[in-house]
Short mmCIF file of C-alpha atoms in Angstrom, two decimals:
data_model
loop_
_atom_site.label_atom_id
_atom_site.label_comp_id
_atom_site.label_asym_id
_atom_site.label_seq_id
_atom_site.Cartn_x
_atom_site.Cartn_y
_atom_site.Cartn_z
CA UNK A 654 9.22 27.09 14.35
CA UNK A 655 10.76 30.52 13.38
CA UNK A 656 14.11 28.54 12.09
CA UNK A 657 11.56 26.93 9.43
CA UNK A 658 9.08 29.91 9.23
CA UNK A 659 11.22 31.02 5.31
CA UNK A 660 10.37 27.51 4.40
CA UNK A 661 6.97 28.97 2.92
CA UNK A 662 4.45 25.90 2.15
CA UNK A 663 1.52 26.23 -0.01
CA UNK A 664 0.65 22.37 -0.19
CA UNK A 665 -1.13 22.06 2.60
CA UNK A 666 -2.05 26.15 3.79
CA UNK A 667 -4.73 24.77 6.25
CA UNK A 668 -2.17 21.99 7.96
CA UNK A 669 -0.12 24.88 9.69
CA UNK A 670 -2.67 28.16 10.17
CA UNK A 671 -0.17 29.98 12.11
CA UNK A 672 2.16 29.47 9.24
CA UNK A 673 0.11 31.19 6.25
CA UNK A 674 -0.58 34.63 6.29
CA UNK A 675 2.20 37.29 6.96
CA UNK A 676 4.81 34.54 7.24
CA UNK A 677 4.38 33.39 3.56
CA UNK A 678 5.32 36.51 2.04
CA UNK A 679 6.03 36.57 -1.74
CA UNK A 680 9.48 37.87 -0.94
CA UNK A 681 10.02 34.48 1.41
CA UNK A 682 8.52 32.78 -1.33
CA UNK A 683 11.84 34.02 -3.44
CA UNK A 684 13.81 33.10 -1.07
CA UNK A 685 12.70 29.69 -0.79
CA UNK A 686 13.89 29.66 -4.45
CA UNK A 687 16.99 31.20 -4.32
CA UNK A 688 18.11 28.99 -1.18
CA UNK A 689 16.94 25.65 -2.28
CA UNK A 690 15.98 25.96 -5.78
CA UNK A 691 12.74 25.11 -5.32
CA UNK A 692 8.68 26.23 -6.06
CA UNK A 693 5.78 25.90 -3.93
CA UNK A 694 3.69 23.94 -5.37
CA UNK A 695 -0.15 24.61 -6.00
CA UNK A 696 -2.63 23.76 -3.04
CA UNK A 697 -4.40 20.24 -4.43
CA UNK A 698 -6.53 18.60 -2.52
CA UNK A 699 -6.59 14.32 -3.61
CA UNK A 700 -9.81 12.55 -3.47
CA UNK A 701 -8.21 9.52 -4.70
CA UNK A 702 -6.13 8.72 -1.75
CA UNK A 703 -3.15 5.90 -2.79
CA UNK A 704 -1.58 3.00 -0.58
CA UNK A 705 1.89 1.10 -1.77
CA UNK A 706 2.40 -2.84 -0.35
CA UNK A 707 6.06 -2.83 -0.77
CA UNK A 708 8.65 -5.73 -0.05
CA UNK A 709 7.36 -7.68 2.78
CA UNK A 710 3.86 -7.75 3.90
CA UNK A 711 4.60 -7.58 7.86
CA UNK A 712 2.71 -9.17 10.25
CA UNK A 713 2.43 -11.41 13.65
CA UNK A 714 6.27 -10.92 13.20
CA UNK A 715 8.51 -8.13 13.03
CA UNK A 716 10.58 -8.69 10.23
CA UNK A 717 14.61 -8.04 10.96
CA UNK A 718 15.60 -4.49 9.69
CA UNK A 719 17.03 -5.85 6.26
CA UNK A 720 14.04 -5.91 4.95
CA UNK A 721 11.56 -3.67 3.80
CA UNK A 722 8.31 -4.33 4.95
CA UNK A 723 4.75 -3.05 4.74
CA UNK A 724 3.31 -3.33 8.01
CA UNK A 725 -0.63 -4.35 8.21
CA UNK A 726 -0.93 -2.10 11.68
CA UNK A 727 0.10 0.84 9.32
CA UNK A 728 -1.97 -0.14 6.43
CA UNK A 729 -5.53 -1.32 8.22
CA UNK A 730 -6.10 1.82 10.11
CA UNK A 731 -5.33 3.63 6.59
CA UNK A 732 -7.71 1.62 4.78
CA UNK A 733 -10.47 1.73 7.36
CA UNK A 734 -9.53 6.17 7.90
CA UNK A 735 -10.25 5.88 3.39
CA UNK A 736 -13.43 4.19 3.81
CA UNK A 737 -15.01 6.79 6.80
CA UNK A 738 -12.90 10.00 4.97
CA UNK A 739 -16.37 12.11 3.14
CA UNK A 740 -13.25 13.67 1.09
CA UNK A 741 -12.05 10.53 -0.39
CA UNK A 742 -14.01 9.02 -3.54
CA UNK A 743 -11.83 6.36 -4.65
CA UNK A 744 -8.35 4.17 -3.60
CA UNK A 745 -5.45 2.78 -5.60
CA UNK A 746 -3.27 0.11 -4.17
CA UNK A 747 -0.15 0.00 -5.68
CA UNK A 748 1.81 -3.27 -5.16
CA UNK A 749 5.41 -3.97 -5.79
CA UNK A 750 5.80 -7.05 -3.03
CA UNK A 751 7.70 -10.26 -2.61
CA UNK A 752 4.82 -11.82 0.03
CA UNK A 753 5.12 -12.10 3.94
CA UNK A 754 2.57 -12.85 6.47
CA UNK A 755 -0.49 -14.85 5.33
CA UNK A 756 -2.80 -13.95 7.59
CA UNK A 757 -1.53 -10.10 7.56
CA UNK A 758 -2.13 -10.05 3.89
CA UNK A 759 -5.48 -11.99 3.69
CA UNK A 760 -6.61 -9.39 6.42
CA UNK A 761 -5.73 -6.53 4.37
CA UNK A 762 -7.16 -8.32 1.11
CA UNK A 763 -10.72 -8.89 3.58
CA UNK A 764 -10.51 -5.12 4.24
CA UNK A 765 -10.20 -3.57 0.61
CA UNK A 766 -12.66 -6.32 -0.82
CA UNK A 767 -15.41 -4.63 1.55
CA UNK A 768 -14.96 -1.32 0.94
CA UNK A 769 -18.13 0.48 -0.10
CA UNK A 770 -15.49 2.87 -2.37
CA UNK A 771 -14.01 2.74 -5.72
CA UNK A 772 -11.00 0.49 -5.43
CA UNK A 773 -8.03 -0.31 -8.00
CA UNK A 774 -5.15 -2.47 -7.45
CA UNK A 775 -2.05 -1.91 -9.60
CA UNK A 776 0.53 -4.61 -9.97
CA UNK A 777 4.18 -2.92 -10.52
CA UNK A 778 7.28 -4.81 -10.40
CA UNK A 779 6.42 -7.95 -8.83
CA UNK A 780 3.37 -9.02 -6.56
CA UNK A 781 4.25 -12.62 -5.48
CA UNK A 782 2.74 -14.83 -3.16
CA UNK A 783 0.24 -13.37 -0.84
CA UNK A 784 0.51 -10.21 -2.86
CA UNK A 785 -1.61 -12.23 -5.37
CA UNK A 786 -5.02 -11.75 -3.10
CA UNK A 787 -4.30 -8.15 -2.17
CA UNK A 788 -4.40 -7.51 -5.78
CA UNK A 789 -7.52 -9.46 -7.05
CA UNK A 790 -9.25 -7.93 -3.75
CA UNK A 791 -9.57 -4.40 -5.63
CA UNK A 792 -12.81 -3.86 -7.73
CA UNK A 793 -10.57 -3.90 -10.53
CA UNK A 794 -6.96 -5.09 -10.84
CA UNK A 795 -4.26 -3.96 -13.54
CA UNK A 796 -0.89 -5.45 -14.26
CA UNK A 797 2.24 -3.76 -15.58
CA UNK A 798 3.01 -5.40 -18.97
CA UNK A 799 6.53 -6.20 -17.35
CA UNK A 800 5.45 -7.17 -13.88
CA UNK A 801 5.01 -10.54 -12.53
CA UNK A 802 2.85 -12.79 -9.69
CA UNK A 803 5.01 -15.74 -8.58
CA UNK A 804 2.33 -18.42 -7.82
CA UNK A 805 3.82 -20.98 -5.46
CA UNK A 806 2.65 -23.59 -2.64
CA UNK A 807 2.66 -22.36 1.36
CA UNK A 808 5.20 -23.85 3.16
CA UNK A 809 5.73 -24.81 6.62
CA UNK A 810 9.60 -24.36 7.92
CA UNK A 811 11.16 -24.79 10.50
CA UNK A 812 10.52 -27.07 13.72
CA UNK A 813 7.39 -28.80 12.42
CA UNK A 814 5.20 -31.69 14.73
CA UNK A 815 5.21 -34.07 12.03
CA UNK A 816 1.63 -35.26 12.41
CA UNK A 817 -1.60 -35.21 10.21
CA UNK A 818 -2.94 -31.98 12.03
CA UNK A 819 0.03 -29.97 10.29
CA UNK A 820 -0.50 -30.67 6.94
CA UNK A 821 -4.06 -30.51 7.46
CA UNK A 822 -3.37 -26.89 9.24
CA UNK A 823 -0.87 -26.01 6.46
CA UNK A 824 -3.95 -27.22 3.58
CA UNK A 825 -6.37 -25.19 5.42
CA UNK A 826 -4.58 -22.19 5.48
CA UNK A 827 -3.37 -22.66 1.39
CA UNK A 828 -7.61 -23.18 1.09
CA UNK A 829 -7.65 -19.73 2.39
CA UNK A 830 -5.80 -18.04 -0.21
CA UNK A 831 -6.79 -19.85 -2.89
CA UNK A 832 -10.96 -19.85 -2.06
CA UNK A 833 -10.35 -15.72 -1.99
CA UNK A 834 -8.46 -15.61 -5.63
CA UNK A 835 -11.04 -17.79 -6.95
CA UNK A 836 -13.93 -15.44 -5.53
CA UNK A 837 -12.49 -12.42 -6.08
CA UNK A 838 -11.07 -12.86 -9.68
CA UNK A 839 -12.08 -15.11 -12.78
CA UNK A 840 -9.73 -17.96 -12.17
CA UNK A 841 -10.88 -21.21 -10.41
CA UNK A 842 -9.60 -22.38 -7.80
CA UNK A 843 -8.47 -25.58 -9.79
CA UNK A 844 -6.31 -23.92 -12.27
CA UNK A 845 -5.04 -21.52 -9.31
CA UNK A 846 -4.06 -24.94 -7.56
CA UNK A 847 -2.08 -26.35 -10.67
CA UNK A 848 -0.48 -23.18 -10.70
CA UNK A 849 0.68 -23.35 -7.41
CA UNK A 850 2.11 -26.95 -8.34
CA UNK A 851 3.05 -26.71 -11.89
CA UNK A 852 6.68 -27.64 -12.27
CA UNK A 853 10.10 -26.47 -14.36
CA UNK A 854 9.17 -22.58 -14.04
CA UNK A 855 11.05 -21.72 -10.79
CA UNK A 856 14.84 -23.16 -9.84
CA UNK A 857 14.10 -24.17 -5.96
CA UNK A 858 9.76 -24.51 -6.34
CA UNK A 859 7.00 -25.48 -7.45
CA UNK A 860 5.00 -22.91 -9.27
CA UNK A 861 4.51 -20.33 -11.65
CA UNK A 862 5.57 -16.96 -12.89
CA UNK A 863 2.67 -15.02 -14.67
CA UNK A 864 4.36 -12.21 -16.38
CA UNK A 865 1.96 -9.33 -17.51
CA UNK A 866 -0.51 -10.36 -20.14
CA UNK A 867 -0.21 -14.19 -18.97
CA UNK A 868 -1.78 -13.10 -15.39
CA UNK A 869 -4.69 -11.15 -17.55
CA UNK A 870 -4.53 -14.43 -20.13
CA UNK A 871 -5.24 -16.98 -16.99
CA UNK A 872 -7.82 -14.70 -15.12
CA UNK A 873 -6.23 -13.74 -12.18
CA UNK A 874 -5.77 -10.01 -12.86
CA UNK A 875 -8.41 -8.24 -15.17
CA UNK A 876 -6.64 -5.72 -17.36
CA UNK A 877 -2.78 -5.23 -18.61
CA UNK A 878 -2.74 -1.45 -18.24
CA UNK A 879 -0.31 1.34 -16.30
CA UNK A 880 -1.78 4.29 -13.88
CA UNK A 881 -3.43 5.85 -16.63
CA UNK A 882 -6.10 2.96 -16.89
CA UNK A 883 -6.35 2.63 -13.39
CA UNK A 884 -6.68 5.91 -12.25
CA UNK A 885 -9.28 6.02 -15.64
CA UNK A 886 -11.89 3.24 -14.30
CA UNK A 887 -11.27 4.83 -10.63
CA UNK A 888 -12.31 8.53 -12.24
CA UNK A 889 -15.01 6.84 -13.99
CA UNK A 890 -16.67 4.54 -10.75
CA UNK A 891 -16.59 7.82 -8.92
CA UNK A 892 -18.58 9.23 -11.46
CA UNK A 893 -21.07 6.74 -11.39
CA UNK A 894 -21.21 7.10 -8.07
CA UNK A 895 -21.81 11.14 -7.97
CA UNK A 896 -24.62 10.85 -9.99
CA UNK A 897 -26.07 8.21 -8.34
CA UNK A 898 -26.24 10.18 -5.08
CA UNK A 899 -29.52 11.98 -4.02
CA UNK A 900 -29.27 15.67 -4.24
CA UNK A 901 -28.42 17.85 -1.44
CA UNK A 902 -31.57 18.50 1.12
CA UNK A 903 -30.44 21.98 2.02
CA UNK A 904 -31.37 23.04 -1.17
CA UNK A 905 -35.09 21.71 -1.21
CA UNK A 906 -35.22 23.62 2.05
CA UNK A 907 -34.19 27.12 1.10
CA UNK B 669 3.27 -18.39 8.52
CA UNK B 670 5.36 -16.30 5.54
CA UNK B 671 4.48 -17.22 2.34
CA UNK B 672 7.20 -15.23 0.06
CA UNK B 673 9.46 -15.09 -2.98
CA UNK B 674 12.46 -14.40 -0.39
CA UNK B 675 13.55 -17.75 1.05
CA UNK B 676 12.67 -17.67 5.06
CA UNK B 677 16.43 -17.92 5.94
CA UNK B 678 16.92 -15.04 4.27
CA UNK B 679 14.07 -13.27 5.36
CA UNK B 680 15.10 -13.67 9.58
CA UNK B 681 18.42 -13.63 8.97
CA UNK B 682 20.50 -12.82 12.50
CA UNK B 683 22.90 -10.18 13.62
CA UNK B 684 21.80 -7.16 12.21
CA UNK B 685 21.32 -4.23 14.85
CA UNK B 686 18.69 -3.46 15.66
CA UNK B 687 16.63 -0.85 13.77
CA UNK B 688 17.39 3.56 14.48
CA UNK B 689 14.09 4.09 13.02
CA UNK B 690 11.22 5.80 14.86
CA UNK B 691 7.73 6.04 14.65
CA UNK B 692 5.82 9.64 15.58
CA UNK B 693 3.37 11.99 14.55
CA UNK B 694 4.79 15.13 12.62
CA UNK B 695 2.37 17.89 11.30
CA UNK B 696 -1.12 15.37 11.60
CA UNK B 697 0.85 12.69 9.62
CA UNK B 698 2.75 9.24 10.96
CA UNK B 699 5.97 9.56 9.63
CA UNK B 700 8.89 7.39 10.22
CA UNK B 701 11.85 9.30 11.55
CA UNK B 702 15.77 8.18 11.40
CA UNK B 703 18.21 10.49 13.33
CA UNK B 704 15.45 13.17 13.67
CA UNK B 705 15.34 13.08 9.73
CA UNK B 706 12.10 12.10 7.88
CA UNK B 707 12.63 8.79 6.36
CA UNK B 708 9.41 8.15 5.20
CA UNK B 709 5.67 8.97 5.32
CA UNK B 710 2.73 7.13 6.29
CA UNK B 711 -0.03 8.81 4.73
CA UNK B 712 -2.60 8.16 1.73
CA UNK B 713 -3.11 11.08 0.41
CA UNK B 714 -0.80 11.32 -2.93
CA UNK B 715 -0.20 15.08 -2.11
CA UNK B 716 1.30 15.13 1.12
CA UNK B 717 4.11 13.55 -1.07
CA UNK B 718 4.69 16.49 -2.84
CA UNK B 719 4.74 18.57 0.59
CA UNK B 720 8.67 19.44 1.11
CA UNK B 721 8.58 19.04 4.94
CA UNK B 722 7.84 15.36 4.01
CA UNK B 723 10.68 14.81 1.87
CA UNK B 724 12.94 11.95 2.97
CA UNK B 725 15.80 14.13 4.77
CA UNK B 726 13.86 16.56 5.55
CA UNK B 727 14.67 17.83 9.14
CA UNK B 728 11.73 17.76 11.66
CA UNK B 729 11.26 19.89 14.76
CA UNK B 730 10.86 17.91 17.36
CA UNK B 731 7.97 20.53 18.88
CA UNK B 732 5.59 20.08 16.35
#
């Protein structure tokens, strides 16, 4: 550790104990400056804790390394350690996503729909396909003016028994997503549905492209709005929430 | 069953090698490690992002 011991850290001074004190001297500190140009920044302690969905939303399969995937065993243990965490008042779920695994993404959605705290989804860059339930599964749900959520039918590729059962499997599992966007946002399911099968929006599908306002216009996201709003309503739910709590005992004791 | 903007071919598309990345557990956080460099961080909390022995590139001792 003593070949890193200059690199003096204020972030985090209770992560590394041994590390504070006379190691972090302010002369180290100038060091750290002169060597790599940079400042320690100020100890902050978050109790809005954040979680990104990016590219593919990984699941039953691992996704070759060309892609960039969010993987759910990564993100369900996060969102169940924010929902047990007495530090953490509120989550934001950003979401810049092309889709992935159904049933990896509706299990994620499940989770941050039943969270007892404060939760915001932000839609940045794109949120397509399954990203569409992850985002209506927050308490509240913004969309970058310039974003868009590419709705589009469920597919089944590949070597497919061509019998009844697989397009009634393949029905049941597009009833999945679209029952949990109708619940969770103020679209129905019917006008999800002709979404998913309007035609002349996308070259090689069905479907369509909500951009910004027209996701907020249809009802599938609530508010067009940036991190500002979102981090706004979360401030504001926490809030709420402080003053609904009962006050301390220890004090009535003393 | 993928249900994506990215067309499936293109999605599981063959011969790439497979991945140098690693998975481990650096200073209480998952981070994911290529060639003993920090690649990126697993973690929630907005301000371990700002902590410069998370930066991607950062070098990480393996004892820790």
């Amino acid at each position: 550790m003593s070949e890193y011991a200059h690199l003096c850290n204020e972030i985090n001074p209770d992560l590394l104990p041994e590390e504070n004190g006379d190691t972090c001297s302010a002369e180290q500190e100038n060091e750290n400056l002169t060597d790599f140009g940079q400042l320690s920044l100020p100890a902050q302690q978050s109790n809005i804790h954040v979680i990104t969905i990016i590219g593919q939303v990984e699941g039953h399969l691992v996704m070759p390394s060309q892609n960039k995937a969010t993987k759910y065993e990564h993100i369900i243990p996060q969102l169940v350690a924010v929902e047990q965490s007495k530090e953490i008042e509120g989550l934001l779920v950003i979401l810049n996503t092309v889709g992935g695994d159904v049933e990896a993404g509706l299990a994620i959605a499940e989770i941050i729909a039943s969270m007892s705290k404060p939760t915001v989804s932000l839609v940045l860059g794109g949120g397509h396909s399954i990203g569409v339930p992850i985002a209506v599964a927050a308490d509240r749900s913004f969309i970058a003016s310039t974003a868009t959520m590419t709705i589009h039918p469920i597919r089944l590729t590949g070597m497919v028994v061509s019998v009844q059962q697989s397009f009634d499997y393949l029905e049941r599992m597009q009833e999945r997503v679209i029952n949990f966007v109708a619940e969770h946002s103020q679209i129905s399911a019917e006008k999800f549905k002709e979404m998913m099968m309007t035609i002349g929006e996308l070259a090689r599908d069905v479907g369509t492209v909500a951009v910004g306002k027209g996701a907020v216009e249809c009802g599938l996201i609530d508010q067009v709005g940036g991190l500002r709003d979102a981090m706004d309503y979360l401030k504001q739910r926490i809030e709420e929430n402080r003053s609904q709590q009962p006050p301390e005992k220890g004090g009535e004791q003393a | 069953m993928i249900w994506s903007v990215i067309p499936e071919e293109v999605v599981f598309k063959a011969g790439e090698k497979s991945s140098d990345l690693q998975l481990t557990e650096y200073l209480g956080r998952r981070v994911i490690l290529r060639q003993g460099r920090v690649d990126s961080l697993l973690s929630t909390d907005p301000a371990d992002f700002l902590d410069q022995r998370f930066m991607p590139g950062s070098l990480v001792n393996q004892g820790q």
